[in-house]
Amino acid sequence: MVVLEPVGGISVSRVSKEGGGMLFRNRPIVLAAVVCWVQVAVVSLGLSAEPGGGRVSMPERGICAHRGASDTHPENTLAAFREAIRLGAAMIEFDVALSRDGQLVLMHDSTVDRTTNGKGPVSQLTLEELKKLDAGTFKAKHFGGVNVPTLDEALAMMPENIWLNVHLKEASGQAEKLAEQVTGRIVAHRRLHQAFLACGTRAAAAARRADARIKICNMQRQANSRKYVDETISAKTAFIQLLGGETVDPAHTRLLKQHRVRINYCCANEAEKVARLFEAGVEFPLVDRVRAMITVAEQQGIARLLPVYRSRLKREGLKTPLSTLLEQKVLVKGAANQGLALGKTHNFASNAATICRFDKNWKLIEQKTIRIE
């Protein structure tokens, strides 16, 4: 059984299903005028002996996209995340704050002034008010209409095998509440294996009370020092985020690795610096210039991440094996977000109002309106 799930993107893709050497075609479809796509998740009944469909291998090293691909796309938006995934980032960092009505939204600043067409503190705006804001035009006109995403929306569209660096914005004095709520959503979305909270000690304690399995990146007294390294090891957190300086001390990174602490660094956008950081033992430098810095990572022998997806549907008896994105092909015309059928001579796709027929190279042959009373 093949099931379509909207997760965002702009292309037709080929995926492979783990196990049995089988290849499936995964078809994110571009709308001709709307710049929207769907990720087709391969979902099988009875094909996987393991209920989850297999374990996910997480990257050991790679580029962390700071607020997504923020040099070319509006930061902390789904558009920036899609681009970072497309480019092969190993980690995505994003910021979570509370709205006036207690909803979890993605915003770095304490106000919406810099990155939207609105004004005022995030904490004084409801989710409904935030959703009406334009969060894309500040970057470029063609991003007009991009809005402020919720944490749920971000978690729902992520691959299974990319690290999620969830930075909690604690300045409002609601550190514990924020940590508890974010932890709850990570658990609900089944992202404990890949998501971690970048936060201080109070928020970390609250998160661990909510669920002891949550991963933490120590951000208390963040620095690039032996003291910060020792405090992180003592706190038994999964990650550290070194800050500042032109490089790091390899003795510090060796010590952290001995204690199985993964090493982030904020931030770097120069090729020489990123190369030095990798050579000194940093595993995930945070960057804004994702495309350029991924090239630097490749020169260090670090391959681009091939995103792995799994259907997020929950249905009794439904198995959800993993599918790996192998290649993408942009469509010129056609629309689909609810159904897909691959035939011997033609391919078909549909949404709520239309059905499209393509040739085997995904060239649109015809598109018809459908109506069901």
Coordinates of C-alpha atoms in Angstrom, one line a residue:
M1 CA 0.0 0.0 0.0
V2 CA 1.4 3.4 -0.9
V3 CA 0.3 6.4 1.1
L4 CA 0.8 10.1 0.4
E5 CA 1.8 12.4 3.2
P6 CA 2.4 16.2 2.7
V7 CA 5.8 17.1 4.1
G8 CA 7.0 19.8 1.7
G9 CA 9.5 20.0 -1.2
I10 CA 9.6 20.7 -4.9
S11 CA 10.4 17.5 -6.9
V12 CA 9.8 14.0 -7.9
S13 CA 12.1 11.6 -6.1
R14 CA 13.2 8.0 -6.1
V15 CA 13.4 6.1 -2.9
S16 CA 14.6 2.7 -1.8
K17 CA 12.9 0.6 0.9
E18 CA 15.1 -1.1 3.4
G19 CA 15.2 -4.9 3.1
G20 CA 14.8 -7.2 0.2
G21 CA 16.6 -4.9 -2.2
M22 CA 13.3 -3.5 -3.5
L23 CA 13.1 -0.1 -5.1
F24 CA 10.1 2.1 -4.9
R25 CA 9.4 5.4 -6.6
N26 CA 8.7 8.3 -4.2
R27 CA 6.9 11.2 -5.8
P28 CA 6.8 14.6 -4.3
I29 CA 4.8 16.6 -6.8
V30 CA 5.2 20.3 -7.7
L31 CA 2.1 22.4 -8.3
A32 CA 2.7 24.5 -11.4
A33 CA 1.6 27.7 -9.8
V34 CA 1.6 27.1 -6.0
V35 CA 5.2 25.8 -5.3
C36 CA 4.0 23.0 -3.1
W37 CA 4.8 19.3 -2.9
V38 CA 4.1 16.1 -1.1
Q39 CA 6.4 13.4 0.1
V40 CA 5.2 10.0 -0.8
A41 CA 6.0 7.6 2.0
V42 CA 6.3 3.9 1.2
V43 CA 4.0 2.1 3.6
S44 CA 3.8 -1.7 3.5
L45 CA 1.6 -4.3 5.2
G46 CA 3.4 -7.3 6.3
L47 CA 6.8 -6.4 4.7
S48 CA 8.7 -5.7 7.8
A49 CA 9.3 -8.1 10.6
E50 CA 9.9 -5.1 13.0
P51 CA 6.9 -2.9 13.9
G52 CA 8.8 0.3 13.3
G53 CA 10.3 -1.0 10.1
G54 CA 14.0 -0.8 11.1
R55 CA 16.3 1.4 13.1
V56 CA 17.6 4.7 11.8
S57 CA 21.3 5.4 11.5
M58 CA 22.0 8.9 12.7
P59 CA 24.9 10.9 11.2
E60 CA 28.2 11.1 13.0
R61 CA 29.4 14.4 11.5
G62 CA 28.1 17.0 9.1
I63 CA 26.8 20.5 8.6
C64 CA 24.1 21.9 11.0
A65 CA 21.8 24.3 9.2
H66 CA 21.4 27.3 11.5
R67 CA 17.7 28.2 11.5
G68 CA 17.5 26.1 8.3
A69 CA 19.2 27.3 5.1
S70 CA 19.0 30.8 6.5
D71 CA 21.3 32.5 4.0
T72 CA 19.0 31.9 1.1
H73 CA 15.6 31.2 2.7
P74 CA 13.6 32.9 5.5
E75 CA 15.0 31.6 8.8
N76 CA 13.0 29.3 11.0
T77 CA 10.5 28.5 8.3
L78 CA 9.5 25.2 6.6
A79 CA 10.9 26.6 3.4
A80 CA 14.4 27.0 5.0
F81 CA 14.2 23.5 6.4
R82 CA 13.2 21.9 3.1
E83 CA 16.2 23.5 1.5
A84 CA 18.6 22.4 4.2
I85 CA 17.3 18.8 3.8
R86 CA 17.6 19.0 0.0
L87 CA 21.2 20.2 0.3
G88 CA 22.1 17.3 2.6
A89 CA 22.5 18.9 6.0
A90 CA 23.0 16.5 8.9
M91 CA 21.4 18.7 11.5
I92 CA 18.8 21.5 11.6
E93 CA 18.8 24.0 14.4
F94 CA 15.6 26.0 15.1
D95 CA 14.2 28.1 17.9
V96 CA 11.0 27.5 19.8
A97 CA 9.0 30.1 21.8
L98 CA 5.6 30.3 23.5
S99 CA 2.8 32.4 22.0
R100 CA 0.4 34.4 24.1
D101 CA -2.1 31.5 24.1
G102 CA 0.6 28.9 25.0
Q103 CA 1.3 27.5 21.5
L104 CA 4.7 26.4 20.5
V105 CA 6.0 28.5 17.5
L106 CA 9.3 28.9 15.7
M107 CA 10.9 32.3 16.2
H108 CA 14.4 33.4 17.2
D109 CA 13.9 36.9 18.4
S110 CA 11.7 38.0 21.3
T111 CA 9.7 40.1 18.9
V112 CA 8.4 39.5 15.4
D113 CA 9.7 42.9 14.1
R114 CA 12.8 41.7 12.2
T115 CA 11.5 38.6 10.4
T116 CA 7.8 39.4 9.7
N117 CA 5.6 42.3 8.7
G118 CA 4.2 42.5 12.2
K119 CA 5.3 44.2 15.4
G120 CA 5.4 43.2 19.1
P121 CA 6.7 40.5 21.4
V122 CA 6.0 36.9 20.4
S123 CA 4.6 36.3 23.8
Q124 CA 1.9 38.9 23.3
L125 CA 0.6 37.5 20.1
T126 CA -1.8 34.5 19.7
L127 CA -1.1 31.7 17.3
E128 CA -3.9 33.0 15.1
E129 CA -2.3 36.5 15.0
L130 CA 1.1 35.0 14.3
K131 CA -0.2 32.9 11.4
K132 CA -1.5 36.0 9.7
L133 CA 2.0 37.5 9.5
D134 CA 4.2 37.3 6.4
A135 CA 7.4 35.6 7.6
G136 CA 9.1 35.4 4.2
T137 CA 9.2 38.7 2.4
F138 CA 11.9 40.1 4.7
K139 CA 14.2 37.7 2.9
A140 CA 13.0 38.1 -0.6
K141 CA 9.7 39.0 -2.4
H142 CA 9.2 35.5 -3.8
F143 CA 8.9 34.2 -0.3
G144 CA 5.8 36.3 0.3
G145 CA 3.1 34.3 2.1
V146 CA 5.5 32.1 4.1
N147 CA 4.2 32.1 7.6
V148 CA 5.4 31.4 11.1
P149 CA 5.4 27.6 11.6
T150 CA 4.5 25.7 14.8
L151 CA 6.7 23.1 16.3
D152 CA 4.2 20.4 15.3
E153 CA 4.4 21.5 11.7
A154 CA 8.2 21.4 11.7
L155 CA 8.4 18.0 13.4
A156 CA 5.9 16.5 11.0
M157 CA 7.9 17.3 7.9
M158 CA 11.4 16.2 9.0
P159 CA 13.2 13.1 7.8
E160 CA 13.9 10.3 10.4
N161 CA 17.7 10.6 10.2
I162 CA 18.5 14.3 10.6
W163 CA 19.4 15.7 14.0
L164 CA 17.0 18.2 15.3
N165 CA 18.7 20.9 17.4
V166 CA 15.7 22.4 19.2
H167 CA 16.8 25.7 20.9
L168 CA 14.4 26.8 23.6
K169 CA 13.9 30.5 23.9
E170 CA 13.7 30.8 27.7
A171 CA 13.9 34.6 28.2
S172 CA 10.2 35.0 29.0
G173 CA 10.7 33.3 32.4
Q174 CA 8.7 30.2 31.3
A175 CA 11.7 27.9 30.9
E176 CA 10.2 24.9 32.7
K177 CA 6.8 25.2 31.0
L178 CA 8.4 25.6 27.5
A179 CA 10.7 22.6 28.1
E180 CA 7.9 20.4 29.3
Q181 CA 5.6 21.2 26.4
V182 CA 8.4 20.8 23.8
T183 CA 9.4 17.5 25.3
G184 CA 5.8 16.3 25.1
R185 CA 5.5 17.2 21.4
I186 CA 8.8 15.5 20.6
V187 CA 7.5 12.3 22.3
A188 CA 4.2 12.6 20.5
H189 CA 5.9 12.9 17.1
R190 CA 8.2 9.9 17.9
R191 CA 11.3 12.0 17.5
L192 CA 13.2 11.1 20.7
H193 CA 15.9 9.3 18.7
Q194 CA 16.9 12.4 16.8
A195 CA 15.7 15.6 18.6
F196 CA 17.5 17.3 21.5
L197 CA 16.8 20.4 23.5
A198 CA 19.5 23.1 23.5
C199 CA 18.8 24.8 26.9
G200 CA 20.0 25.7 30.3
T201 CA 20.0 23.6 33.5
R202 CA 16.5 24.6 34.7
A203 CA 14.8 23.8 31.4
A204 CA 16.8 20.5 31.1
A205 CA 15.6 19.4 34.6
A206 CA 12.0 20.2 33.7
A207 CA 12.3 18.3 30.4
R208 CA 13.8 15.3 32.1
R209 CA 11.0 15.3 34.6
A210 CA 8.5 15.2 31.6
D211 CA 10.4 12.3 30.0
A212 CA 13.8 11.0 31.2
R213 CA 14.6 9.8 27.6
I214 CA 14.9 13.4 26.2
K215 CA 18.3 14.4 24.9
I216 CA 19.9 17.6 26.1
C217 CA 22.5 20.0 24.7
N218 CA 24.1 21.9 27.6
M219 CA 23.7 25.6 26.9
Q220 CA 24.4 26.7 30.5
R221 CA 27.3 29.3 30.5
Q222 CA 28.0 28.4 26.9
A223 CA 31.6 29.0 26.0
N224 CA 34.7 27.5 24.3
S225 CA 36.6 26.5 27.5
R226 CA 37.7 23.5 29.5
K227 CA 35.3 24.6 32.3
Y228 CA 32.3 24.4 30.0
V229 CA 33.5 21.0 28.7
D230 CA 33.8 19.7 32.3
E231 CA 30.4 21.0 33.3
T232 CA 28.8 19.4 30.3
I233 CA 30.4 16.1 31.0
S234 CA 29.3 16.3 34.6
A235 CA 25.8 17.1 33.6
K236 CA 25.7 13.9 31.4
T237 CA 24.1 15.6 28.4
A238 CA 24.1 14.2 24.9
F239 CA 25.5 17.3 23.2
I240 CA 27.6 20.4 23.8
Q241 CA 27.5 23.6 21.8
L242 CA 30.9 25.3 21.9
L243 CA 30.8 29.0 21.2
G244 CA 33.4 31.5 20.1
G245 CA 37.0 31.5 18.9
E246 CA 38.6 30.7 15.6
T247 CA 39.0 27.0 16.4
V248 CA 38.6 24.6 19.4
D249 CA 41.2 22.7 21.4
P250 CA 41.5 19.1 20.1
A251 CA 42.2 18.0 23.7
H252 CA 38.7 19.2 24.6
T253 CA 37.0 17.4 21.7
R254 CA 38.9 14.2 22.5
L255 CA 37.7 14.4 26.1
L256 CA 34.1 15.0 25.1
K257 CA 34.2 12.0 22.7
Q258 CA 35.6 9.8 25.5
H259 CA 32.4 10.6 27.4
R260 CA 30.2 10.2 24.3
V261 CA 29.2 13.8 24.1
R262 CA 28.4 15.0 20.6
I263 CA 30.1 18.3 19.7
N264 CA 28.3 21.2 18.0
Y265 CA 29.9 24.6 17.4
C266 CA 28.2 28.0 16.9
C267 CA 28.8 29.5 14.5
A268 CA 30.9 29.5 11.3
N269 CA 30.4 30.6 7.7
E270 CA 33.9 30.7 6.3
A271 CA 35.3 27.7 4.5
E272 CA 38.7 27.8 6.2
K273 CA 37.1 28.0 9.7
V274 CA 34.7 25.2 9.1
A275 CA 37.5 23.0 7.8
R276 CA 39.6 23.8 10.9
L277 CA 36.7 22.9 13.2
F278 CA 36.2 19.5 11.6
E279 CA 39.9 18.9 11.8
A280 CA 39.9 19.8 15.5
G281 CA 37.1 17.3 16.3
V282 CA 33.9 19.4 16.0
E283 CA 31.2 17.1 14.6
F284 CA 28.4 19.6 13.7
P285 CA 29.3 23.3 13.0
L286 CA 26.3 25.5 12.9
V287 CA 26.3 27.5 9.6
D288 CA 24.0 29.9 7.7
R289 CA 25.7 29.3 4.3
V290 CA 24.6 25.7 4.1
R291 CA 25.3 25.1 0.4
A292 CA 28.8 26.4 0.5
M293 CA 29.7 24.8 3.8
I294 CA 28.4 21.3 2.7
T295 CA 31.0 21.5 0.0
V296 CA 33.6 22.1 2.6
A297 CA 32.3 19.1 4.6
E298 CA 32.6 16.9 1.4
Q299 CA 36.2 17.9 1.1
Q300 CA 36.7 16.5 4.6
G301 CA 35.2 13.2 3.4
I302 CA 31.7 13.9 4.9
A303 CA 29.0 12.8 2.5
R304 CA 25.8 14.7 2.1
L305 CA 22.9 13.2 4.1
L306 CA 20.4 11.2 2.1
P307 CA 17.1 11.8 4.0
V308 CA 15.3 8.8 5.3
Y309 CA 11.5 9.0 5.6
R310 CA 8.8 6.9 7.3
S311 CA 5.1 7.3 7.2
R312 CA 3.8 9.1 10.3
L313 CA 0.4 7.4 10.0
K314 CA -0.8 5.5 13.0
R315 CA -3.1 2.6 12.0
E316 CA -3.6 -0.8 13.7
G317 CA -1.6 -3.4 11.9
L318 CA 0.1 -0.9 9.6
K319 CA 3.9 -1.4 9.1
T320 CA 6.0 1.6 8.2
P321 CA 9.4 0.6 6.7
L322 CA 12.0 3.3 6.0
S323 CA 12.5 4.8 2.5
T324 CA 15.6 6.7 1.5
L325 CA 15.5 9.6 -0.9
L326 CA 17.9 8.9 -3.8
E327 CA 17.3 11.4 -6.4
Q328 CA 14.9 14.3 -7.4
K329 CA 13.4 15.5 -10.6
V330 CA 11.5 18.8 -10.9
L331 CA 8.1 18.6 -12.5
V332 CA 6.9 21.3 -14.9
K333 CA 3.2 20.8 -14.4
G334 CA 0.9 18.6 -12.4
A335 CA -0.5 18.5 -8.9
A336 CA -1.0 15.8 -6.3
N337 CA -1.2 15.5 -2.5
Q338 CA -3.7 12.7 -1.9
G339 CA -3.1 9.8 -4.2
L340 CA -0.5 8.2 -6.5
A341 CA -0.6 5.2 -8.9
L342 CA 2.3 3.9 -11.1
G343 CA 1.1 2.0 -14.2
K344 CA 3.0 0.2 -17.0
T345 CA 2.5 3.1 -19.5
H346 CA 1.3 6.0 -17.4
N347 CA 1.6 7.5 -13.9
F348 CA -1.4 9.1 -12.1
A349 CA -1.7 11.5 -9.3
S350 CA -4.6 13.3 -7.6
N351 CA -5.7 15.8 -5.0
A352 CA -9.1 16.8 -3.7
A353 CA -10.2 18.5 -7.0
T354 CA -8.1 17.1 -9.9
I355 CA -6.5 13.9 -11.3
C356 CA -3.4 14.1 -13.5
R357 CA -2.1 11.6 -16.0
F358 CA 1.7 11.6 -16.7
D359 CA 3.9 9.6 -19.1
K360 CA 6.6 7.5 -17.5
N361 CA 9.0 10.4 -17.5
W362 CA 6.5 12.5 -15.5
K363 CA 5.5 14.8 -18.3
L364 CA 1.9 15.9 -17.8
I365 CA -0.4 14.6 -20.4
E366 CA -3.8 15.7 -19.1
Q367 CA -5.4 17.1 -15.9
K368 CA -9.1 16.7 -15.2
T369 CA -11.3 18.2 -12.5
I370 CA -13.1 15.6 -10.4
R371 CA -16.2 16.0 -8.2
I372 CA -17.7 13.6 -5.7
E373 CA -21.0 14.5 -4.2

